[in-house]
Coordinates of C-alpha atoms and ligand atoms in Angstrom, one line a residue:
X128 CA -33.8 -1.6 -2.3
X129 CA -35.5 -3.8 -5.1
X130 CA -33.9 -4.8 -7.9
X131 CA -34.6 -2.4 -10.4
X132 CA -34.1 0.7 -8.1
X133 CA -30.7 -0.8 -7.2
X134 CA -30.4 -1.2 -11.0
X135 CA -30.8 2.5 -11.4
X136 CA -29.0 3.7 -8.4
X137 CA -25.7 1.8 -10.2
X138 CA -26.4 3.1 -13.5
X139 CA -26.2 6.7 -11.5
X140 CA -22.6 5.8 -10.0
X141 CA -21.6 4.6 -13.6
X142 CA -23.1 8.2 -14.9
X143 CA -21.2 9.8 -12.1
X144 CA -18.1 8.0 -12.4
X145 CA -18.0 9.1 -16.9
X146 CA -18.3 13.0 -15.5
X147 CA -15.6 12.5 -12.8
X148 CA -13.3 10.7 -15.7
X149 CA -14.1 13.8 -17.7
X150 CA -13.0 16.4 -15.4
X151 CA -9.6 14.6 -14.5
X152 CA -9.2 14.9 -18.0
X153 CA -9.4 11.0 -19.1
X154 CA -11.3 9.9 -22.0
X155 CA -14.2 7.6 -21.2
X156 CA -12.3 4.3 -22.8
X157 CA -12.9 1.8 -25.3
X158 CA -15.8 -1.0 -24.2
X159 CA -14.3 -4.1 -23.4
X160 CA -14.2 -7.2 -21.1
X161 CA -12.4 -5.7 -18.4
X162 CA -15.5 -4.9 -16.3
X163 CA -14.6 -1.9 -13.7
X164 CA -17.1 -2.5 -10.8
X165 CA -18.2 -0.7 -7.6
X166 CA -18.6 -2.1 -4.2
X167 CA -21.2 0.4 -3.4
X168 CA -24.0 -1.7 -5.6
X169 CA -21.7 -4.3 -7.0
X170 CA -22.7 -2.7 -10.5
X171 CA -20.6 -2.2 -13.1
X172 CA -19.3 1.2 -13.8
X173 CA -17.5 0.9 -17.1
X174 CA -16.1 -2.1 -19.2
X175 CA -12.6 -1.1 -20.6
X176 CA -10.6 -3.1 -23.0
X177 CA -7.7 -4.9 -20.9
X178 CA -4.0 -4.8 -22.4
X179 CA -3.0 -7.4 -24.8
X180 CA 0.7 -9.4 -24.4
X181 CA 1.5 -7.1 -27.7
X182 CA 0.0 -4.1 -25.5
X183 CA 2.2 -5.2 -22.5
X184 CA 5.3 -5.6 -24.4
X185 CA 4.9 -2.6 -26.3
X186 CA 4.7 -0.3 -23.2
X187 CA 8.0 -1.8 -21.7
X188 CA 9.6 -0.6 -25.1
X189 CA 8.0 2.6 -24.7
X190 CA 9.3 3.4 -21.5
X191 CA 13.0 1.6 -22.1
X192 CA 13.4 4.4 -24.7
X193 CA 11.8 7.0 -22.5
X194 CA 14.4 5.8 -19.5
X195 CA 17.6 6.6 -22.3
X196 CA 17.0 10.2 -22.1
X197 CA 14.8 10.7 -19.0
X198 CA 18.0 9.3 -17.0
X199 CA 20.3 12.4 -18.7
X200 CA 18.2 14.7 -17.0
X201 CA 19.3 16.3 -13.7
X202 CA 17.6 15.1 -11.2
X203 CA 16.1 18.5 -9.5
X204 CA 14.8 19.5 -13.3
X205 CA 12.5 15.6 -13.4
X206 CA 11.3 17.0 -9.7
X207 CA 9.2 19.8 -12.3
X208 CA 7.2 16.5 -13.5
X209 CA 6.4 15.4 -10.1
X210 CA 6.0 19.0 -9.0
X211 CA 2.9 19.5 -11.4
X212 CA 1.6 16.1 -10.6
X213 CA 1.1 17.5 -6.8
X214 CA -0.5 20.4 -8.5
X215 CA -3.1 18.7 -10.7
X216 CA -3.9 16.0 -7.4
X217 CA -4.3 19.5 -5.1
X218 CA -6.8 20.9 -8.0
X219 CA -8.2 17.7 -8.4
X220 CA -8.3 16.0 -4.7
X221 CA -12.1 16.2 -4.4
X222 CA -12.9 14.2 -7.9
X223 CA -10.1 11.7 -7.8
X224 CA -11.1 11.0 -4.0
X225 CA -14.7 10.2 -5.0
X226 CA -13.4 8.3 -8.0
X227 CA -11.4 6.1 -5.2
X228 CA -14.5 6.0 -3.4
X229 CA -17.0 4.4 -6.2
X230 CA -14.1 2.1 -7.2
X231 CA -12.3 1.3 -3.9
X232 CA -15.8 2.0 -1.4
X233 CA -13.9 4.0 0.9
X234 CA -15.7 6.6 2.7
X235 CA -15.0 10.3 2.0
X236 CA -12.4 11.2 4.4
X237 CA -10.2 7.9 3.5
X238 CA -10.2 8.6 -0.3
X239 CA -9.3 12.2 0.5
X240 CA -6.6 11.1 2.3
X241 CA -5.7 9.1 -0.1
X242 CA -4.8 11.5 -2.3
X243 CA -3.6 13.8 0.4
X244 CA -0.9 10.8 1.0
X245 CA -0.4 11.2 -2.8
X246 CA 0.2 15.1 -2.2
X247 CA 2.4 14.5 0.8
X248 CA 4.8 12.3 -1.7
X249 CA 5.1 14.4 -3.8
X250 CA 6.1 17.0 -2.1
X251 CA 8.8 14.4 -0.3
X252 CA 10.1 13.5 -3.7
X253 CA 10.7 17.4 -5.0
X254 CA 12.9 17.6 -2.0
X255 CA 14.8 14.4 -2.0
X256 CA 15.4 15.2 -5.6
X257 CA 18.5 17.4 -4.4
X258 CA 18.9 14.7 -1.8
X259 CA 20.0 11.4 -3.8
X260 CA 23.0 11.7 -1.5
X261 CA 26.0 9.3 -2.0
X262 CA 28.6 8.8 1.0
X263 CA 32.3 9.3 0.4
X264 CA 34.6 7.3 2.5
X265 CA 38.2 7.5 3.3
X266 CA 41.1 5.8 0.7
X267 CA 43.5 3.9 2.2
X268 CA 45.2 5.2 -0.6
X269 CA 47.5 8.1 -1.0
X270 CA 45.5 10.4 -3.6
X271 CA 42.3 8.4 -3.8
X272 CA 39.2 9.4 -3.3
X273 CA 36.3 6.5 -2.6
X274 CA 32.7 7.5 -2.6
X275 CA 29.4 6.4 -3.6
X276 CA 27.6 7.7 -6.7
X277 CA 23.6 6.8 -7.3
X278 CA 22.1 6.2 -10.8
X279 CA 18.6 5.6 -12.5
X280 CA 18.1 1.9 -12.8
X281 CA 16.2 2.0 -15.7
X282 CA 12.3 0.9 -16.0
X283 CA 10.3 0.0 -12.9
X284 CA 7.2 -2.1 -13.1
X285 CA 4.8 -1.3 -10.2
X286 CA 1.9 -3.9 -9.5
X287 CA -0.6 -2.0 -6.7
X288 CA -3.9 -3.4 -5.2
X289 CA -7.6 -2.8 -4.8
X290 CA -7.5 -1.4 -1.1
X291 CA -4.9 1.8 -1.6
X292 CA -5.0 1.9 -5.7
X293 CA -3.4 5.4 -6.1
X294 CA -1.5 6.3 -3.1
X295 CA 0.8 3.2 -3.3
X296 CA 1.3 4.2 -6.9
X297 CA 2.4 7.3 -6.0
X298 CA 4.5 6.4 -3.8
X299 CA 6.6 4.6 -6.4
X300 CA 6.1 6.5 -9.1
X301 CA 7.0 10.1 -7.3
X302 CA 9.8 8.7 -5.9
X303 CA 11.0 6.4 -9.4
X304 CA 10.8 9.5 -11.7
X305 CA 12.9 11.6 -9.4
X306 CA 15.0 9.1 -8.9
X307 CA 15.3 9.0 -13.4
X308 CA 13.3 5.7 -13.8
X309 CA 10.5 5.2 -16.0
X310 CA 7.4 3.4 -15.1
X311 CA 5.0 0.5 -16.2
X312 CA 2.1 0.3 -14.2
X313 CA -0.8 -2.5 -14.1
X314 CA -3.1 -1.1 -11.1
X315 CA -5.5 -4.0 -9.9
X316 CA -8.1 -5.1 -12.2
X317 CA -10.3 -4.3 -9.5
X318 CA -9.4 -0.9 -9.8
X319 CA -9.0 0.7 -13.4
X320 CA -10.7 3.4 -13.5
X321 CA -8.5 5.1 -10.7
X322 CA -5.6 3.8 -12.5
X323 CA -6.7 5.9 -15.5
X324 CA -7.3 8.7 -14.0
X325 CA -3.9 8.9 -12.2
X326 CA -2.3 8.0 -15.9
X327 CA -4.1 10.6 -17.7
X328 CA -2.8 13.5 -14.6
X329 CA 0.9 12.4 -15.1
X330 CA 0.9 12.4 -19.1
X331 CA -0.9 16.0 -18.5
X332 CA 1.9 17.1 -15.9
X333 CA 4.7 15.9 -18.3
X334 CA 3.3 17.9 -21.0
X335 CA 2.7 20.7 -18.9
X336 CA 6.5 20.9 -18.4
X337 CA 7.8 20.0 -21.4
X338 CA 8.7 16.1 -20.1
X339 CA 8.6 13.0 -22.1
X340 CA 5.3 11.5 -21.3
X341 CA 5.8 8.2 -22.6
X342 CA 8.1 8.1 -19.0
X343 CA 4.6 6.6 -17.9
X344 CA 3.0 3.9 -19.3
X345 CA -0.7 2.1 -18.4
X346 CA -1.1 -1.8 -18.4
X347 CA -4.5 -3.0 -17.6
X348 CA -5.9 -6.6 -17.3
X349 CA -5.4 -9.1 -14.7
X350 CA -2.4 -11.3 -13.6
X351 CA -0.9 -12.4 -16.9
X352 CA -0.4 -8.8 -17.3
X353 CA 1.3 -8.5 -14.3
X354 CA 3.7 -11.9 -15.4
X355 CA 4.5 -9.9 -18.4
X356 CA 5.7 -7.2 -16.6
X357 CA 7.6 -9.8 -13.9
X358 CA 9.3 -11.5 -16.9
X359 CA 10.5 -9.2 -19.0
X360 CA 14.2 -8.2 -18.4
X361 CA 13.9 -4.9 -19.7
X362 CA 12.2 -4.2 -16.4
X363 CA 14.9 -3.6 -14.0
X364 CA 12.7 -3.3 -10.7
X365 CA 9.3 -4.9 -9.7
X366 CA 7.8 -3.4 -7.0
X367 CA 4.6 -5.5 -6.0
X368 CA 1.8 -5.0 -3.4
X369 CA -0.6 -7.7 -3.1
X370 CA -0.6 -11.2 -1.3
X371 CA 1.7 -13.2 0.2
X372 CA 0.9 -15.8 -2.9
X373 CA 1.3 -13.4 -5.4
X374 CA 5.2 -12.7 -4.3
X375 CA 5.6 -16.4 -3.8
X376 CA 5.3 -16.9 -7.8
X377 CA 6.6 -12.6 -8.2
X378 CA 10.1 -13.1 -6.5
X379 CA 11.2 -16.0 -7.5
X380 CA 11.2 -15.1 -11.4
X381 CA 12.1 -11.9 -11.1
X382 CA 15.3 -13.6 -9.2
X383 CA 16.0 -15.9 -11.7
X384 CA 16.4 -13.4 -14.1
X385 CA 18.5 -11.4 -11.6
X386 CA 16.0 -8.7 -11.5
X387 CA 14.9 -6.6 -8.8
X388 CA 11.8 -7.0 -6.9
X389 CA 10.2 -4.5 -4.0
X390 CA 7.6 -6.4 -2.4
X391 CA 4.7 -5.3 -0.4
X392 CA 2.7 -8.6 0.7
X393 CA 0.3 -9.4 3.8
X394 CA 0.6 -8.5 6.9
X395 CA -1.1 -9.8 10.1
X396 CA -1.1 -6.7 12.3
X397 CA -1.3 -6.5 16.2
X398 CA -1.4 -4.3 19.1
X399 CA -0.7 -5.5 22.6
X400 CA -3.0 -3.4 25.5
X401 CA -0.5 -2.9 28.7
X402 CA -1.9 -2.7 31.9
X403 CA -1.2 1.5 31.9
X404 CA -2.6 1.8 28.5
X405 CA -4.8 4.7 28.0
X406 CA -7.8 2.9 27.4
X407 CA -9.9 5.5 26.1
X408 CA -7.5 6.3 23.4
X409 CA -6.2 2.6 22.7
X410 CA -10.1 2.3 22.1
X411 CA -10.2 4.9 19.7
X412 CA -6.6 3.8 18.0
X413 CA -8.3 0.0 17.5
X414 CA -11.7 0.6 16.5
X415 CA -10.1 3.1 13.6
X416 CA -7.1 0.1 12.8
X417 CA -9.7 -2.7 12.8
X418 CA -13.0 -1.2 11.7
X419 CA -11.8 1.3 9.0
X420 CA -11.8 0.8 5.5
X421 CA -13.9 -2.1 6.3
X422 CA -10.6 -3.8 7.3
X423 CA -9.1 -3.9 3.9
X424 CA -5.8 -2.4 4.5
X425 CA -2.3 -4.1 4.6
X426 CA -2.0 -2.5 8.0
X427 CA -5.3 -3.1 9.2
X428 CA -5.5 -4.3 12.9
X429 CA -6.0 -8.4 13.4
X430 CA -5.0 -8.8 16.6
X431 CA -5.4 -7.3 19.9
X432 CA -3.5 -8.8 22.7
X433 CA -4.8 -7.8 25.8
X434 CA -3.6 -8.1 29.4
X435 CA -5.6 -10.2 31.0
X436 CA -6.8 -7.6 34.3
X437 CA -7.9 -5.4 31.5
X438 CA -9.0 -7.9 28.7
X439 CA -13.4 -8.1 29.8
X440 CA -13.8 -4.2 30.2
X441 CA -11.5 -3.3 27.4
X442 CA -13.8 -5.9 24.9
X443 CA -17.0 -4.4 26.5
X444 CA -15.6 -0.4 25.7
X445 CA -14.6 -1.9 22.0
X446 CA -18.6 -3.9 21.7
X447 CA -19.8 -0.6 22.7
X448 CA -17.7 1.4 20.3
X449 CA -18.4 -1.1 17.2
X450 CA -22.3 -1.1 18.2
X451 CA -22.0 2.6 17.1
X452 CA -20.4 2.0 13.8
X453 CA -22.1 3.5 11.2
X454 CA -22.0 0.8 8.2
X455 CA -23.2 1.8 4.7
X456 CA -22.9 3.5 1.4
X457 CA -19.5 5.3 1.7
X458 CA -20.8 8.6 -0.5
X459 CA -23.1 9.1 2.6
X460 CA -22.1 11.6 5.4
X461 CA -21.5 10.2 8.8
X462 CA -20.7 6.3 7.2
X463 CA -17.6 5.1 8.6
X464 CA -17.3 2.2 7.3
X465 CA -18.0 1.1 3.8
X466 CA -18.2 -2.5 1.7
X467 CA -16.0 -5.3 1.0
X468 CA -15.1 -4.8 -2.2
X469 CA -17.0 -8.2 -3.3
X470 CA -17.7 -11.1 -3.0
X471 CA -14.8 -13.2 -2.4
X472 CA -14.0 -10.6 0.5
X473 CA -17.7 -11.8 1.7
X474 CA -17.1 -15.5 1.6
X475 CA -13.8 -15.2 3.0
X476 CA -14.8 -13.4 6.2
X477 CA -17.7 -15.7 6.8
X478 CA -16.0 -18.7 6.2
X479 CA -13.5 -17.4 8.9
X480 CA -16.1 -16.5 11.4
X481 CA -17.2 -20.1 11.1
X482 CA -14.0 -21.6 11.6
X483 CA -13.1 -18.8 14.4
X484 CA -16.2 -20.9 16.4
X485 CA -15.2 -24.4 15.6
X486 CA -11.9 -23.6 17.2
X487 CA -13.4 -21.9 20.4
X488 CA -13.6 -18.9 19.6
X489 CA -16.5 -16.6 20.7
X490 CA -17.8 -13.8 18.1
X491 CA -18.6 -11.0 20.7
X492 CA -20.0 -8.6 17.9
X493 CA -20.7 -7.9 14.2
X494 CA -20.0 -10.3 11.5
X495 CA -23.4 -10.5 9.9
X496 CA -24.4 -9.0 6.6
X497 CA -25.9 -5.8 6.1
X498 CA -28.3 -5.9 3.0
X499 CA -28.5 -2.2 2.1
X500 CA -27.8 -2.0 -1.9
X501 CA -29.0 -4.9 -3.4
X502 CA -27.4 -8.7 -3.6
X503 CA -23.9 -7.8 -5.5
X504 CA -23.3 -4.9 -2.7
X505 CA -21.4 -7.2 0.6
X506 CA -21.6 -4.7 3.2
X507 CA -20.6 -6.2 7.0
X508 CA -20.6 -5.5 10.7
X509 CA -17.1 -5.7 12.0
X510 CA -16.3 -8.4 13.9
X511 CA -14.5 -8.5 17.4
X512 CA -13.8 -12.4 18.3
X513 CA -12.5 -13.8 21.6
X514 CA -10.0 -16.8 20.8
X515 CA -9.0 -19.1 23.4
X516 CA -5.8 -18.8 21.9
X517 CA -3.1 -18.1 18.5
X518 CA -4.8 -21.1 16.3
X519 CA -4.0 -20.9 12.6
X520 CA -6.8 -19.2 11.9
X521 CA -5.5 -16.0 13.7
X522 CA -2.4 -16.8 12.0
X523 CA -4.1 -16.3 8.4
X524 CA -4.5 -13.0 6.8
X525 CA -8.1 -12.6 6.0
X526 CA -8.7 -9.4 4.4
X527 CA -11.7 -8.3 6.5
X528 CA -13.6 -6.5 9.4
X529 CA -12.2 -9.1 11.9
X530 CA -10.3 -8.2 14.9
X531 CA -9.2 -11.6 17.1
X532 CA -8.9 -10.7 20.7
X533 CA -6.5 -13.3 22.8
X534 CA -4.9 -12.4 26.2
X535 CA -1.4 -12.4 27.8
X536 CA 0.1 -12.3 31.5
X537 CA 3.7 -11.0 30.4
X538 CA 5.0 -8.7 28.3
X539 CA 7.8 -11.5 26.8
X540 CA 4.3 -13.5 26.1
X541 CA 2.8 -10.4 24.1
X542 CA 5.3 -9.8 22.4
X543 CA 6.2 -13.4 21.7
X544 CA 2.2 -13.6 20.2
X545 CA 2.9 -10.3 18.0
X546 CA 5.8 -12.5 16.3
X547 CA 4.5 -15.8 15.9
X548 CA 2.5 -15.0 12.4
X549 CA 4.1 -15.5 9.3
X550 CA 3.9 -11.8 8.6
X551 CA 6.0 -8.9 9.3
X552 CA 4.2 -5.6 8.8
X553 CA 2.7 -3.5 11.3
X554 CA 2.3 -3.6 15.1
X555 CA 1.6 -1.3 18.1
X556 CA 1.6 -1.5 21.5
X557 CA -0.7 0.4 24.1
X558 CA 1.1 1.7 26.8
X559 CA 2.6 4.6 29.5
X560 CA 5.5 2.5 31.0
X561 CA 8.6 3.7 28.9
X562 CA 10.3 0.5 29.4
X563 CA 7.7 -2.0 28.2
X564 CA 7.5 0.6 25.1
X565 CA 11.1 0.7 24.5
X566 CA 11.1 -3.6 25.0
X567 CA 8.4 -3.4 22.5
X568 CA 10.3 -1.4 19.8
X569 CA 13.5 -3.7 20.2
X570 CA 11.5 -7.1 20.4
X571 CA 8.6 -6.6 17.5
X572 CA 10.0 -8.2 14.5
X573 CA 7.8 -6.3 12.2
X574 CA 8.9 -3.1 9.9
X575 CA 6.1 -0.9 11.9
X576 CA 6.4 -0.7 15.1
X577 CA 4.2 2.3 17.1
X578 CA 3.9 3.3 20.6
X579 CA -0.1 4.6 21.2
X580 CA -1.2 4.6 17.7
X581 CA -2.8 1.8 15.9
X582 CA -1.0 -0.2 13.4
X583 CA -2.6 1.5 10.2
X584 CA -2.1 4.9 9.0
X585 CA 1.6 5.7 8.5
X586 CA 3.0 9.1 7.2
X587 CA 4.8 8.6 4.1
X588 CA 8.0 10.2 5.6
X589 CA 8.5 6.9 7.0
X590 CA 9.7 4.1 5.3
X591 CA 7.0 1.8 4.4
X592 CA 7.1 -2.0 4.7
X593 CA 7.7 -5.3 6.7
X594 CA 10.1 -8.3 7.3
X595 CA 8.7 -12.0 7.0
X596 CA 5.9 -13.5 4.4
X597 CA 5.4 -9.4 4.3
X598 CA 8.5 -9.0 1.8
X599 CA 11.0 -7.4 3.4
X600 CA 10.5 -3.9 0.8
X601 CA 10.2 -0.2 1.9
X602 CA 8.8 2.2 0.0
X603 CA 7.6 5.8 -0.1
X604 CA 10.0 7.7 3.2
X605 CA 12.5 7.7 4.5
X606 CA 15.7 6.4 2.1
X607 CA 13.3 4.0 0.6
X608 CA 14.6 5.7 -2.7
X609 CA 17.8 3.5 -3.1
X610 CA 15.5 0.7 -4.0
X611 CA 15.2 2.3 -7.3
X612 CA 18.6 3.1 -8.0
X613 CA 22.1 1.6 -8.5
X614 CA 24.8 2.2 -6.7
X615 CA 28.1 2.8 -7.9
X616 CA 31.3 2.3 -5.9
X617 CA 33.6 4.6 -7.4
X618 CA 37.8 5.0 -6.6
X619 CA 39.1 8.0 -8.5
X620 CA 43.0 8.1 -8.2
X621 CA 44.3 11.6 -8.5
X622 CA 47.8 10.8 -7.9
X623 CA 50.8 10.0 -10.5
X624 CA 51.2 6.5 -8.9
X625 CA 49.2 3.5 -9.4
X626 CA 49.5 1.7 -5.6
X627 CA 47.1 -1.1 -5.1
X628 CA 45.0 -1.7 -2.5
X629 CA 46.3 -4.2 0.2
X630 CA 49.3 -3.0 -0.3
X631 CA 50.0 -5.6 -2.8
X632 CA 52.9 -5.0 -5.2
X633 CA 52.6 -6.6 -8.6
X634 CA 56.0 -7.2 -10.6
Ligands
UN1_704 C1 -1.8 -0.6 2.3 O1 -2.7 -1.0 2.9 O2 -1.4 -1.2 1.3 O3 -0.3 3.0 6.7 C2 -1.1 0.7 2.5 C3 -1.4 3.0 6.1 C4 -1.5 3.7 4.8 C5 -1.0 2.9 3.7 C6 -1.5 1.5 3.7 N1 -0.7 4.9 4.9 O4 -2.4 2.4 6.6

């Protein structure tokens, strides 16, 4: 495209992307210097105003009142908030999807399931509503009862990324307003727009059932916004997805202010190919973990570790497979996979790619730039690379189409390769030999590990998260919930005597 018709096209997608604010109900904001962008030209769909340290402040006060009453309510009566929101996502899948799409560049089917994954939380939340379930133990006391009780912790800040900007929110926000928190939220500044959006449905859902809206409260700017919300000790919980770096300056200040932080950092994702692996469907589980959403997922697929009698034909099925990848703008039918999301992303693949050959590594396929919308648009061929072995390259999270191929002779080996990364996240392991799945499961230290899936796409019934430079959180499934609660030890004496525990006797 020539300048000026790639000029237009993005004036088009920031046309389209005012009418798709308009009917999810959000008004088109005030102009400011918070540029939101889209991948799909690079051109700039809207410039918003970001949140000021006033702005920031004020919305943690907002919600710290909210949290005094929103906590008194019973539990299954907050599930009506988060019952709506389901109902207004459902109504409006097909517009928030595409709005994901022109900020995010994921391809059709992705952003819809995006917000299906939205949906699906949802619908977990209503039900674990009646399911905050505290455990009662046995006293070793005559006429004492010990048990468990749960309570609202009070506000939760959530900090999400570019690569899943509403799904992740949801995930914490379902589950902290059932749970009787109130929420802060500063979505990326890469992503605004969608972070609108979602903010405008929940206000509309609490009004529609007669909740407090100001339960949810919309911080927008980049990471001094995000400190704000980090330092403030009127935020009880942070729960943070982005890079390992951020949570290396995220944890340690919400710790010294004994707060409490749920982190969702890198990962550095691997599946091992066994010898029995169905190779026709551990091609199609690796081309979907590696190639889609142009690589940019936490869970996305990094590594392959291949056994070496099956390592050539296995990379010539996966060359084959990736020839066949349909690269381009992600509002097009039959485009699987769509841009980086800028720049950066751009440099950062290519500069690995270069450094993946200076340490012997061979680039089998992709890589190269595909110039299809103009100069600001960095669309790529995924990359497969043969290593010669686990440099510190392949140890490195680079958020891109790049899939490092390396080889093992035994299964102790592969699964000593999955570990040795800093990260913890996801991991999967090709195989129909029960024991070498089962020795898989027990020896992967990551909080994923599948059996003849890929490493990306997890239901939210699970719990969500990974060990290492990865965090150590869990969110969305699962009883990922207790994160944003406090639990209260409780010992109720019924009796008429006051025996102490021990069996200590005091004067
Ligand atoms: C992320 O990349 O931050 O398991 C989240 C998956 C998705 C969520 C990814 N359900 O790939």
């Amino acid at each position: 495209m020539t300048h000026t018709v790639t000029e237009h096209f993005s004036e088009q997608l920031s046309l389209r992307a005012r009418a798709l604010l308009r009917s999810l109900g959000a008004a088109v904001p005030e102009p400011g210097t918070l540029a939101a962008r889209t991948p799909i030209s690079g051109g700039v769909l809207l410039p918003l105003t970001a949140s000021t340290p006033a702005d920031v402040d004020a919305a943690i006060g907002r919600a710290a009142t909210a949290f005094r009453s929103w906590r008194t309510v019973p539990a299954p009566v907050r599930a009506a908030l988060v019952r709506r929101l389901a109902q207004l996502l459902v109504a409006h899948q097909d517009e928030l999807a595409e709005l994901v799409t022109l900020e995010a560049g994921k391809i059709g089917a992705e952003a819809l399931g995006e917000v299906q994954e939205m949906i699906d939380v949802c619908e977990f939340a209503i039900g674990l509503s009646r399911q905050l379930y505290g455990v009662t133990m046995p006293s070793e006391r005559p006429g004492h009862r010990l048990m468990e009780t749960w309570h609202p912790l009070g506000v939760a800040g959530v900090i999400s990324a570019f690569n899943f900007p509403v799904a992740v929110w949801s995930w914490n926000t379902a589950i902290a307003l059932v749970c009787g928190d109130t929420v802060v939220w500063k979505p990326s500044e890469t992503t605004p727009l969608t972070g609108l959006a979602c903010h405008t449905l929940l206000r509309r859902a609490a009004l529609d059932v007669g909740a407090d809206p100001e339960v949810h409260q919309l911080v927008q700017g980049d990471a001094a916004v995000g400190e704000a919300l980090v330092g403030d000790t009127r935020v009880a919980l942070v729960s943070a997805t982005g890079s390992v770096r951020m949570g290396a300056t995220v944890a340690p200040r919400v710790a010294a202010r004994f707060g409490r932080c749920l982190l969702e950092l890198g990962g550095n994702n691997a599946a091992i190919v066994a010898p029995s692996a169905d190779v026709e469907l551990a091609v199609r589980g690796i081309v979907f973990a590696a190639a889609g959403t142009a690589g940019q997922r936490c869970t996305s697929l990094r590594r392959l570790i291949v056994h070496r009698s099956l390592v050539d034909e296995l990379v010539e099925r996966l060359t084959t497979a990736y020839d066949q990848l349909h690269v381009g703008n992600p509002l097009d039918d039959g485009v699987l996979v769509g841009p980086l999301i800028n720049e950066r992303a751009y440099i950062a693949m290519q500069a690995a790619l270069l450094r993946a050959q200076e340490e012997g590594g061979e680039i089998v396929c992709g890589g190269s730039r595909v110039e299809l919308i103009g100069e600001q648009a960095f669309y790529v061929r995924p990359a497969l690379a043969r290593m010669p072995r686990q440099s510190d390259l392949v140890c490195e999270e680079t958020f891109a189409p790049i899939l490092y191929i390396l080889t093992y002779d035994d299964l102790d080996e592969a699964i000593a390769l999955n570990n040795a990364v800093p990260q913890g996240l996801s991991s999967s392991i090709f195989t129909l030999d029960q024991r070498e799945a089962e020795q898989f499961i027990a020896g992967s230290d990551c909080g994923i590990t599948n059996v003849n899936i890929g490493t990306s796409g997890a239901e939210i019934g699970g719990a969500f998260g990974g060990e290492k430079h990865t965090g150590g959180g869990r969110e969305s499934g699962s009883d990922s919930w207790k994160a944003y609660m406090r639990r209260a030890t409780n010992t109720v004496n019924y009796s008429t005597e006051l025996p102490l525990a021990q069996g200590i006797h005091f004067g």
